[in-house]
PDB file of C-alpha atoms in Angstrom:
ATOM      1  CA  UNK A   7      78.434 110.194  37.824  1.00  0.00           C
ATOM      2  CA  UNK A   8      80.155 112.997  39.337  1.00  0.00           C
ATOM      3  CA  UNK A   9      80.791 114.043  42.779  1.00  0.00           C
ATOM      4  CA  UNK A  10      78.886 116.002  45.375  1.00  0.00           C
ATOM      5  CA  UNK A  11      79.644 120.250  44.616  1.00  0.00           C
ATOM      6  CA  UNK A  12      80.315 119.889  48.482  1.00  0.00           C
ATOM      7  CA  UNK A  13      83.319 117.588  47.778  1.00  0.00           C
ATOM      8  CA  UNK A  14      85.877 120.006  46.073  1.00  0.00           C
ATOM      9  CA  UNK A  15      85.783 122.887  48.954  1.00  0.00           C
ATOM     10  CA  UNK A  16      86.603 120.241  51.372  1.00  0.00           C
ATOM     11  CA  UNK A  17      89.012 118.847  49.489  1.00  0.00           C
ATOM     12  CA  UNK A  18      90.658 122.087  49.172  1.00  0.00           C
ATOM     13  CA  UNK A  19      90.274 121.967  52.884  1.00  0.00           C
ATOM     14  CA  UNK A  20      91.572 119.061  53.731  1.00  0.00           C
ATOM     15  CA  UNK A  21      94.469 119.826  51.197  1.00  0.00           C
ATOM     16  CA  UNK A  22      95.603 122.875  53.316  1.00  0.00           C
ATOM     17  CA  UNK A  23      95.696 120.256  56.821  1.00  0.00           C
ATOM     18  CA  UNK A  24      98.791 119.175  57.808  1.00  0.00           C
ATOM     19  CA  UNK A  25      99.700 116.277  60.216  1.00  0.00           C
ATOM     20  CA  UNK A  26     101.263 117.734  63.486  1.00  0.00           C
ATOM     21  CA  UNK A  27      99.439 120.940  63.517  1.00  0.00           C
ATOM     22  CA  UNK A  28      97.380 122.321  66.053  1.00  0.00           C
ATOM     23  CA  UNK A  29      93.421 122.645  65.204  1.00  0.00           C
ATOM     24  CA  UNK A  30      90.396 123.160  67.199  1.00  0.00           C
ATOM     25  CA  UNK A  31      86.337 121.969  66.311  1.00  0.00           C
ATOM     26  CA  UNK A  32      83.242 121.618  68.108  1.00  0.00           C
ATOM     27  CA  UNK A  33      82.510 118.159  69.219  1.00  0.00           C
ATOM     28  CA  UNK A  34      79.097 116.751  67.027  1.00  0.00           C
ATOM     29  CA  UNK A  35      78.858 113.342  68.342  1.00  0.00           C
ATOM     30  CA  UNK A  36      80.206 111.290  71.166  1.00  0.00           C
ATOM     31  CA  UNK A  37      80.159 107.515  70.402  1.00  0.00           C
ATOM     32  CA  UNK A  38      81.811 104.334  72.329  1.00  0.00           C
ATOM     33  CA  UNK A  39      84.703 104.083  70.288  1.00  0.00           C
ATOM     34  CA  UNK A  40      85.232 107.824  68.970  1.00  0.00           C
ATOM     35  CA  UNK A  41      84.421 111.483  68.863  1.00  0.00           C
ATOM     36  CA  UNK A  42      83.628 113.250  65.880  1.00  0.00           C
ATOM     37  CA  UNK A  43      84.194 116.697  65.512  1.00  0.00           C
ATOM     38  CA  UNK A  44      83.448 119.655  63.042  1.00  0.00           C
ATOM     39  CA  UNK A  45      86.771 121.244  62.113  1.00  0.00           C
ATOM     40  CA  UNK A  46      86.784 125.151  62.655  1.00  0.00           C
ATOM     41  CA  UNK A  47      87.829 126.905  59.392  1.00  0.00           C
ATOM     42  CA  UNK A  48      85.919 125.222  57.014  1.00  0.00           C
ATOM     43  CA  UNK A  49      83.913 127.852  54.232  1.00  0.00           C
ATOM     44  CA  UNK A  50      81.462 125.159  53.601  1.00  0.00           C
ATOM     45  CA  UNK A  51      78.827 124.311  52.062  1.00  0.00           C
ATOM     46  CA  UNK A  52      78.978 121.107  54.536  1.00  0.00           C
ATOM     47  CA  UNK A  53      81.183 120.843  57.099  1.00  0.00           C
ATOM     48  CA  UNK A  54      84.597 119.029  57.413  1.00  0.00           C
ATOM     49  CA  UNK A  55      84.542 116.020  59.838  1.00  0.00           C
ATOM     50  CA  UNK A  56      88.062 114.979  62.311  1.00  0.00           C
ATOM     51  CA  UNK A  57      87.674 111.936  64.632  1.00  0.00           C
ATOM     52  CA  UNK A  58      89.446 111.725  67.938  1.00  0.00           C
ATOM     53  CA  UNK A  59      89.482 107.936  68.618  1.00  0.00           C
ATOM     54  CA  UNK A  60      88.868 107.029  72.757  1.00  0.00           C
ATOM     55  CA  UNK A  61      92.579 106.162  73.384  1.00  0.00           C
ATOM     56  CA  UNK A  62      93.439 109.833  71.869  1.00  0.00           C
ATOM     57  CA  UNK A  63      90.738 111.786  73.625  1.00  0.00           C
ATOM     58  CA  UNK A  64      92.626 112.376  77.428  1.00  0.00           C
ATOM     59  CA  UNK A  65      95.975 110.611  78.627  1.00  0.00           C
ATOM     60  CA  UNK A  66      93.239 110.301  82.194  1.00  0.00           C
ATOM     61  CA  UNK A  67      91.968 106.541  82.135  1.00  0.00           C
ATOM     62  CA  UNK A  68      88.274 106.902  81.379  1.00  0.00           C
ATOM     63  CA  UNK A  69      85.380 104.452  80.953  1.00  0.00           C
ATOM     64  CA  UNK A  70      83.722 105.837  77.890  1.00  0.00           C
ATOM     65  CA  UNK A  71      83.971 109.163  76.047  1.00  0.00           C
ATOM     66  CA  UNK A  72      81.325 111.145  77.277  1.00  0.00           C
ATOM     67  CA  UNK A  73      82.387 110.981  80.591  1.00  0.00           C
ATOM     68  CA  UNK A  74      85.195 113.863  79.492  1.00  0.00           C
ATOM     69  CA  UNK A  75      83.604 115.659  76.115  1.00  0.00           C
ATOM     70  CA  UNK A  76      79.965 116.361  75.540  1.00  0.00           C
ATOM     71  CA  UNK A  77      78.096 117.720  72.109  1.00  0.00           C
ATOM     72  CA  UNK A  78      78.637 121.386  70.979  1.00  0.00           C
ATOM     73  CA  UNK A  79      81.835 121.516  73.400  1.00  0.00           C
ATOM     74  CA  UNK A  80      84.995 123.301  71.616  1.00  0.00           C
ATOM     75  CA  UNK A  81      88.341 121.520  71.585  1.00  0.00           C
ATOM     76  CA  UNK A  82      91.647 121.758  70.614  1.00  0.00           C
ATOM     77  CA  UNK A  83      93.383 118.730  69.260  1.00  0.00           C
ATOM     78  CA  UNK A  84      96.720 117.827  67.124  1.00  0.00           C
ATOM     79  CA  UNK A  85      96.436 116.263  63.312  1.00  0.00           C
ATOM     80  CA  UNK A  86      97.612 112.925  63.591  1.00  0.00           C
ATOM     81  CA  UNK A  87      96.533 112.458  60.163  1.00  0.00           C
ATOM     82  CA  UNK A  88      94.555 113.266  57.086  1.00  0.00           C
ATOM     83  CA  UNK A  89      92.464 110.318  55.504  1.00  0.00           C
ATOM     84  CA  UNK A  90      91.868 112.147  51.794  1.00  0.00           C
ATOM     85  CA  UNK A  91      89.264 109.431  50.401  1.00  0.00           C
ATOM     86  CA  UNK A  92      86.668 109.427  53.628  1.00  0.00           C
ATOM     87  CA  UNK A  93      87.550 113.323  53.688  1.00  0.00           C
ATOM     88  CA  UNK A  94      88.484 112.765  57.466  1.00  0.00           C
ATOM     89  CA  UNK A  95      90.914 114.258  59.614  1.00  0.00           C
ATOM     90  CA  UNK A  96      92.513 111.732  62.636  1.00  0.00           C
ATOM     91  CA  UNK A  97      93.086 113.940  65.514  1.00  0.00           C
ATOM     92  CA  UNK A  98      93.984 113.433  69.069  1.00  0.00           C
ATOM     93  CA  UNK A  99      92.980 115.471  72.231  1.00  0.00           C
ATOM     94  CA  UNK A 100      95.182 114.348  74.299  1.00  0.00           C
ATOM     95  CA  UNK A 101      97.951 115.522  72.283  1.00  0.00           C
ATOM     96  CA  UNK A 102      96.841 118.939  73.410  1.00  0.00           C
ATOM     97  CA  UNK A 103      95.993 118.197  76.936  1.00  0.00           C
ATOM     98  CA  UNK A 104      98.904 119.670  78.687  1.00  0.00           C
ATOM     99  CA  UNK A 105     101.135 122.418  76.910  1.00  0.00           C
ATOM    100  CA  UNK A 106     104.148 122.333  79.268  1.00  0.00           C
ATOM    101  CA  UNK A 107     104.598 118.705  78.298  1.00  0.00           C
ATOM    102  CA  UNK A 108     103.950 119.078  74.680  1.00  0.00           C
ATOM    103  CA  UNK A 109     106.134 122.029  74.280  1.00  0.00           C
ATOM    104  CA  UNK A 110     108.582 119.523  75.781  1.00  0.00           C
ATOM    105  CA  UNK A 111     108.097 116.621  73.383  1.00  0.00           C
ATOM    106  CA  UNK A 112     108.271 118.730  70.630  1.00  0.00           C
ATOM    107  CA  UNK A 113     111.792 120.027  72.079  1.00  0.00           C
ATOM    108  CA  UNK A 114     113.444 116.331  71.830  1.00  0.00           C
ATOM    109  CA  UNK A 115     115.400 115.449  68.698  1.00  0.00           C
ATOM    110  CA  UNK A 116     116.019 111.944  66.915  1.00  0.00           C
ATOM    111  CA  UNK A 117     119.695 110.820  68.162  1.00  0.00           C
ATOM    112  CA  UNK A 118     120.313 113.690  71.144  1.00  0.00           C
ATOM    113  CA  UNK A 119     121.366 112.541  73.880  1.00  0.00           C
ATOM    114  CA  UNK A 120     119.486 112.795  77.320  1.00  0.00           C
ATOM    115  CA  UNK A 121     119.838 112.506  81.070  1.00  0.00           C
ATOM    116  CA  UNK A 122     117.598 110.635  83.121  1.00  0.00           C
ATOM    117  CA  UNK A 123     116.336 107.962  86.526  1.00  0.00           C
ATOM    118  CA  UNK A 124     114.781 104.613  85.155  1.00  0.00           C
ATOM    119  CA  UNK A 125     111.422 104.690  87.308  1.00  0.00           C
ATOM    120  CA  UNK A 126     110.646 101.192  86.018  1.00  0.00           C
ATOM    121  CA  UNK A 127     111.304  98.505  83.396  1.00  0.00           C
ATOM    122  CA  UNK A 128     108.983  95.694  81.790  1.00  0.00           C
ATOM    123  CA  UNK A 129     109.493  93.366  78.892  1.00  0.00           C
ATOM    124  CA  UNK A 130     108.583  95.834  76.516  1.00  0.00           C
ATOM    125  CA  UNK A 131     110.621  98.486  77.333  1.00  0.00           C
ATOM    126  CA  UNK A 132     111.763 101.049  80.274  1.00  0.00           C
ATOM    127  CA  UNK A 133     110.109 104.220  81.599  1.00  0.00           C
ATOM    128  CA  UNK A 134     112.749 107.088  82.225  1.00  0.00           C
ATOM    129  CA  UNK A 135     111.796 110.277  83.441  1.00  0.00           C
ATOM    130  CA  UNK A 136     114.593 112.665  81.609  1.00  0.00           C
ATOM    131  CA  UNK A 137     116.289 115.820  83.210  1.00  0.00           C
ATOM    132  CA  UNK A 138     114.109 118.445  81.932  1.00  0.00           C
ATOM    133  CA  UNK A 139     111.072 116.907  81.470  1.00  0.00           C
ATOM    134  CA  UNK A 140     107.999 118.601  82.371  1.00  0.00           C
ATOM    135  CA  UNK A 141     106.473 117.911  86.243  1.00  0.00           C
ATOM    136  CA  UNK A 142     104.134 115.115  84.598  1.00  0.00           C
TER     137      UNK A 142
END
């Protein structure tokens, strides 16, 4: 039995995605655990699917998903991965949320060195806000 005709244009798709990147899609469904979105870009037929688990949606502490996305809303979100087989995209929002402080991140390299006050420390590590860093 062969695939769906649908399948090989979002393969293709999928093929051009690239973990790190920047994408944006309209939110189609808001559910406990996750947020699915339609990925902008897609030729179709169909429609290519992402998934923004809860943890990834803000970096605010919220009770359940809807309470910061709703259906049809557009948003912009980094590729945290590309799951080939389900033909799904992992995304996450939150990644996006601020550009000052992803600009930032993106600025630190493996191995440099860095400036910076402890502002606390617990048994799995210590918080240090480094010279630089964005206000947040």
């Amino acid at each position: 039995m062969t695939e769906p005709l649908s399948s090989e244009p979002q393969k293709a798709f999928l093929n051009t995605i690239r973990a790190g990147e920047v994408r944006t899609g309209r939110v189609i469904s808001v559910e406990d655990r996750e947020v699915l979105v339609e990925l902008d870009g897609f030729p179709g037929p169909g429609r290519a699917v992402g998934c923004i688990p809860h943890g990834d949606l803000t970096r605010k502490a919220t009770g359940h998903p809807s309470e910061v996305v709703s259906i049809g809303q557009q948003l912009t979100f980094e590729v945290i991965g590309v799951d080939r087989q389900q033909e799904r995209v992992w995304a996450s929002a939150a990644a996006c949320e601020d550009p000052a402080l992803r600009a930032f991140l993106l600025g630190l390299r493996r191995g440099a060195a860095h400036q910076g006050q402890v502002q606390s420390v617990h048994n799995f590590g210590e918080f240090v806000n480094l010279d630089g860093e964005h206000d947040q």
